[in-house]
PDB file of C-alpha atoms in Angstrom:
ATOM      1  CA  UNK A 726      50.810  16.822 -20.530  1.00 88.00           C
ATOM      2  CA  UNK A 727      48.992  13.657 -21.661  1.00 93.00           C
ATOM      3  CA  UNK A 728      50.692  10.596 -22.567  1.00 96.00           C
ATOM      4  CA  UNK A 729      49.701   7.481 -24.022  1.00 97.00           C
ATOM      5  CA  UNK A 730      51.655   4.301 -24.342  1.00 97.00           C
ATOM      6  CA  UNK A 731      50.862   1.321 -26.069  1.00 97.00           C
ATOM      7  CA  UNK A 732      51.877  -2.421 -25.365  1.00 96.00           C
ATOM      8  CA  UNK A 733      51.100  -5.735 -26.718  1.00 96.00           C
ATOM      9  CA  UNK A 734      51.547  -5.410 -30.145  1.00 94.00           C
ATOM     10  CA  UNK A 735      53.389  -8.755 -31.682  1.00 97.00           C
ATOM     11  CA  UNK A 736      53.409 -11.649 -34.291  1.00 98.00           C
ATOM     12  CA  UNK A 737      50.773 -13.382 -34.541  1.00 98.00           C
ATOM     13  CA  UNK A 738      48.961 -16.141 -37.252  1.00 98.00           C
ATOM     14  CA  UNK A 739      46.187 -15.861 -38.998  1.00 98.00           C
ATOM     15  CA  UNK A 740      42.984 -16.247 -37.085  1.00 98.00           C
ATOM     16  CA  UNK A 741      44.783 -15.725 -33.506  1.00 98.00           C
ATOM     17  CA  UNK A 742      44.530 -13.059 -31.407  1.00 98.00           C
ATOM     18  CA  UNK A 743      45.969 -10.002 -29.554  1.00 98.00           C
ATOM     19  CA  UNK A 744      45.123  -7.647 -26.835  1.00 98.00           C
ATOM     20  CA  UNK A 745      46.977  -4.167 -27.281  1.00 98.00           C
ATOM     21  CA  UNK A 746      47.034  -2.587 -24.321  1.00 98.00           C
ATOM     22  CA  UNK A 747      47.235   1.946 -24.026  1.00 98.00           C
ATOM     23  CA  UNK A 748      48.097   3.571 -20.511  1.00 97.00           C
ATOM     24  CA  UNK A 749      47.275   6.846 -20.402  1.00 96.00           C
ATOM     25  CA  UNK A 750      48.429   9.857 -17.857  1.00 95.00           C
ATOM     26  CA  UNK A 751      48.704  13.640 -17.554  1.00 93.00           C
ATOM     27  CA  UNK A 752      44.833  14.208 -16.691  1.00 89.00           C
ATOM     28  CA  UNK A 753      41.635  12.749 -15.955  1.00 86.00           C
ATOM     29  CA  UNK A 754      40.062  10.438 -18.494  1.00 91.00           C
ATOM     30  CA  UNK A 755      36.733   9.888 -17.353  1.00 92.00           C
ATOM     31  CA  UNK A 756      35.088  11.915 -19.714  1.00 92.00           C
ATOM     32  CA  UNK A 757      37.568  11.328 -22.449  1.00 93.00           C
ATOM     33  CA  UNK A 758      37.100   9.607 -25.761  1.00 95.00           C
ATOM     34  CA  UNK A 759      39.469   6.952 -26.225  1.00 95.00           C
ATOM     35  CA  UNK A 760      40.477   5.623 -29.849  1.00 95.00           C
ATOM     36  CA  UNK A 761      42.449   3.103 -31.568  1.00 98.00           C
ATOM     37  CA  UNK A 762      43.964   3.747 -35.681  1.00 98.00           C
ATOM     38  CA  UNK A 763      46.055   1.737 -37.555  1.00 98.00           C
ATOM     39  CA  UNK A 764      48.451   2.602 -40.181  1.00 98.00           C
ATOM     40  CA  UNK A 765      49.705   0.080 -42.517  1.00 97.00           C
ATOM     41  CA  UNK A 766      52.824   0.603 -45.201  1.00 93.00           C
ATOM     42  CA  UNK A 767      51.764   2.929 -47.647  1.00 95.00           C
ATOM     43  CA  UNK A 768      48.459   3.667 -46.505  1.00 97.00           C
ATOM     44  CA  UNK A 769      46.930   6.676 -44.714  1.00 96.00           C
ATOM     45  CA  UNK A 770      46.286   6.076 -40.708  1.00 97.00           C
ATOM     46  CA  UNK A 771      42.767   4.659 -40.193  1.00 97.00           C
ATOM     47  CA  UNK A 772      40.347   4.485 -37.716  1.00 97.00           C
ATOM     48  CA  UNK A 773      39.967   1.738 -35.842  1.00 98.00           C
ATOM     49  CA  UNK A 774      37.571   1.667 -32.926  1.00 97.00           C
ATOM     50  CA  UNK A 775      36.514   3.981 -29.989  1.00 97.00           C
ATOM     51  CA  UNK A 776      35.019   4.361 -26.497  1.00 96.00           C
ATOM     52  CA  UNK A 777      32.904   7.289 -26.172  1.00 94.00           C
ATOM     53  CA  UNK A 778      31.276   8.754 -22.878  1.00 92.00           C
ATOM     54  CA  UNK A 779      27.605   9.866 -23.106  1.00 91.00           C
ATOM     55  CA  UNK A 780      27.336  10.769 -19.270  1.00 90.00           C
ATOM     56  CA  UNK A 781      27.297   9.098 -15.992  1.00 88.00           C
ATOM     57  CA  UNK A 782      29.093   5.813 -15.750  1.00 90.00           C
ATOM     58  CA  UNK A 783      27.819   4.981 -19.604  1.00 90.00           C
ATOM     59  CA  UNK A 784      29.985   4.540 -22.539  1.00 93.00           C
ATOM     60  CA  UNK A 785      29.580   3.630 -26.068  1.00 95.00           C
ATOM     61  CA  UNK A 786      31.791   1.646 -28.369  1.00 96.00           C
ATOM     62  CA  UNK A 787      31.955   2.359 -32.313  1.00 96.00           C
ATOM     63  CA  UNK A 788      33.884  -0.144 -35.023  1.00 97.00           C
ATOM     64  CA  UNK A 789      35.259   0.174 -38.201  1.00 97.00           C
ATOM     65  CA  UNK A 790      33.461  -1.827 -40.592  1.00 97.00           C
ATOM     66  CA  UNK A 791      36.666  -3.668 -41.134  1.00 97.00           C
ATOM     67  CA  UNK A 792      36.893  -4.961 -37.600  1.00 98.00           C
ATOM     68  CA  UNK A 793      33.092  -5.243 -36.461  1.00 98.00           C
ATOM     69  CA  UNK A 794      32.105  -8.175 -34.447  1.00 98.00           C
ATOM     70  CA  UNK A 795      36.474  -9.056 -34.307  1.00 98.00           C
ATOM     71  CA  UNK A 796      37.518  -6.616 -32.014  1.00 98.00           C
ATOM     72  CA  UNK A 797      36.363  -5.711 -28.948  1.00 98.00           C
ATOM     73  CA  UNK A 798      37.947  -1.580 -27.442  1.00 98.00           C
ATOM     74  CA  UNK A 799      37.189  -1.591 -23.341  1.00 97.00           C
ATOM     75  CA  UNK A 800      38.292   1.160 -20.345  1.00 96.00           C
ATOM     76  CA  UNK A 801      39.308   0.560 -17.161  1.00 95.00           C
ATOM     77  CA  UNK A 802      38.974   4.138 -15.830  1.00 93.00           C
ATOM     78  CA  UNK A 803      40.636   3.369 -12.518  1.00 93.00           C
ATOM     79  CA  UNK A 804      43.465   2.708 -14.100  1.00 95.00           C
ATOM     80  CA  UNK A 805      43.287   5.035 -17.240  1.00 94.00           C
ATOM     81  CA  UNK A 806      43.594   2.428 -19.351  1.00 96.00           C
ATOM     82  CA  UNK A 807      42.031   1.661 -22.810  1.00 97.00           C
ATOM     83  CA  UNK A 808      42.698  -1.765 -24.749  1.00 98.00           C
ATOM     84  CA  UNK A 809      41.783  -3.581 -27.506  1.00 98.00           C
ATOM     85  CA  UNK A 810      40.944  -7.216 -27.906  1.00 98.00           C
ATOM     86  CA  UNK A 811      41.684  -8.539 -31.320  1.00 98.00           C
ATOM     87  CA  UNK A 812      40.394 -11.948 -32.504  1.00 98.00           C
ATOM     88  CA  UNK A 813      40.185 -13.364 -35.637  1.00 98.00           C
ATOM     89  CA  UNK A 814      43.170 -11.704 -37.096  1.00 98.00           C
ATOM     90  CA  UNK A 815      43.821 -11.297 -40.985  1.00 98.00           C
ATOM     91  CA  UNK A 816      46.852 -10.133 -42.736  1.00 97.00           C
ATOM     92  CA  UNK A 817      45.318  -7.590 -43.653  1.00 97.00           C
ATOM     93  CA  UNK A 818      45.289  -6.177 -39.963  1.00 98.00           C
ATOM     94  CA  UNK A 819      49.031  -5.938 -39.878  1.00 98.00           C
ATOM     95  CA  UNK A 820      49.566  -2.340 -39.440  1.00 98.00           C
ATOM     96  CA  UNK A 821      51.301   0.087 -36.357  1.00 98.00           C
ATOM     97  CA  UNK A 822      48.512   0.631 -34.098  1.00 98.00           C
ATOM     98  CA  UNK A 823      48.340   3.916 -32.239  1.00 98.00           C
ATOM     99  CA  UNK A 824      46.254   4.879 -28.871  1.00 97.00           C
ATOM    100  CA  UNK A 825      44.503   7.998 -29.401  1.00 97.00           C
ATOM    101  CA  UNK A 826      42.439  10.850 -27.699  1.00 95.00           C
ATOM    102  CA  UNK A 827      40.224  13.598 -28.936  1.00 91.00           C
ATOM    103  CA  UNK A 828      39.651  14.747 -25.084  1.00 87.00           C
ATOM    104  CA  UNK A 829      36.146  15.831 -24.557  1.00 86.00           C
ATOM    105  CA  UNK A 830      35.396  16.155 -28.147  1.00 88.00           C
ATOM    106  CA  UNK A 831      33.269  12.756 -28.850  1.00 89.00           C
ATOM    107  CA  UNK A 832      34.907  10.854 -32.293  1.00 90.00           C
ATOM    108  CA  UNK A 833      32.581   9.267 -34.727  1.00 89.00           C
ATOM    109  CA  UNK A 834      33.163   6.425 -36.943  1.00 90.00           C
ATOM    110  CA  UNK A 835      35.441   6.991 -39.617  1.00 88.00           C
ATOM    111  CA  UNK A 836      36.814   9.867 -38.288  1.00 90.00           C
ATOM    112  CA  UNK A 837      40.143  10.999 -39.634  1.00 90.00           C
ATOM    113  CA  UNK A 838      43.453  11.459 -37.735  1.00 91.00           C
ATOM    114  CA  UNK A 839      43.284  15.434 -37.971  1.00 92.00           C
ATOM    115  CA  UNK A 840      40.871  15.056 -35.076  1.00 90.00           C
ATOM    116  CA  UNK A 841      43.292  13.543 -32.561  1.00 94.00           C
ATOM    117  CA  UNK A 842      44.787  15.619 -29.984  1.00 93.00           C
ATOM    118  CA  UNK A 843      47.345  13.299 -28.463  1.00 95.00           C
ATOM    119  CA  UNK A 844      48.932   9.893 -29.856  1.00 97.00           C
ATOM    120  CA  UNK A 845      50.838   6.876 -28.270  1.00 97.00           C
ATOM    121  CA  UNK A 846      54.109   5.866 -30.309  1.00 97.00           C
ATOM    122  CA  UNK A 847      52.163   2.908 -31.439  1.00 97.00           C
ATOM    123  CA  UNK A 848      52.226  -0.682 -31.477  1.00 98.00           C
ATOM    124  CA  UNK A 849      53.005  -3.189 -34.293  1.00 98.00           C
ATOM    125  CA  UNK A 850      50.620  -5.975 -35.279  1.00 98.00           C
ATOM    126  CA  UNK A 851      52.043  -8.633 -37.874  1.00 98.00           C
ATOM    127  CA  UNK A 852      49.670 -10.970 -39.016  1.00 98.00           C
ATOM    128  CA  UNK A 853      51.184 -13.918 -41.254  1.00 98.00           C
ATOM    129  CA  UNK A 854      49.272 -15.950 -43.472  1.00 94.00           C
TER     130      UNK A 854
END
């Protein structure tokens, strides 16, 4: 059974930073893509970023337009873990984040939640003005 579980959410002010941190377990990840959503109050959960593997030891990354060139998603396959780096935060990036896998099935920008397989219990992010 896989499992994800986040850490590192927090408080934090605007234009600091975060690193969320997902450990994942129950298979082998190598080949997996690896997501993070958000879901803020009253708003549908959103994608966020992912890692995708195109074969061999290469893997591409893929933003929201929202987050481009703030956050940075990175593996450490040896330890099945996926994080992100948030800098630059906004209020507006206060939302529960959530860990996510599609398994072998590569997600594309954008892509809604009905495509996720397995979720962490997520992580909240409070940004403050």
């Amino acid at each position: 059974q896989v499992q994800l579980v986040e850490s590192g959410g927090g408080l934090v002010q605007a234009g600091g930073s975060l690193r969320l941190s997902c450990a994942a377990s129950g298979r082998t990840f190598t080949t997996y893509s690896m997501g993070w959503f958000r879901q803020a109050p009253g708003k549908e959960r959103e994608f966020v970023a992912v890692t995708n593997w195109v074969g061999g030891s290469v893997y591409y990354a893929y933003y929201a337009d929202s987050v481009k060139g703030r956050f940075t998603i990175s593996r450490d396959n040896a330890k099945d873990t996926v994080d992100l780096q948030m800098n630059s935060l906004k209020p507006e990036d206060t939302a529960v984040y959530y860990c996510a896998t599609s398994g072998d099935r590569r997600l594309t920008v954008g892509v809604g939640p009905k495509n996720i397989d397995y979720w962490g219990q997520g992580t909240q992010v409070t940004v403050s003005s």
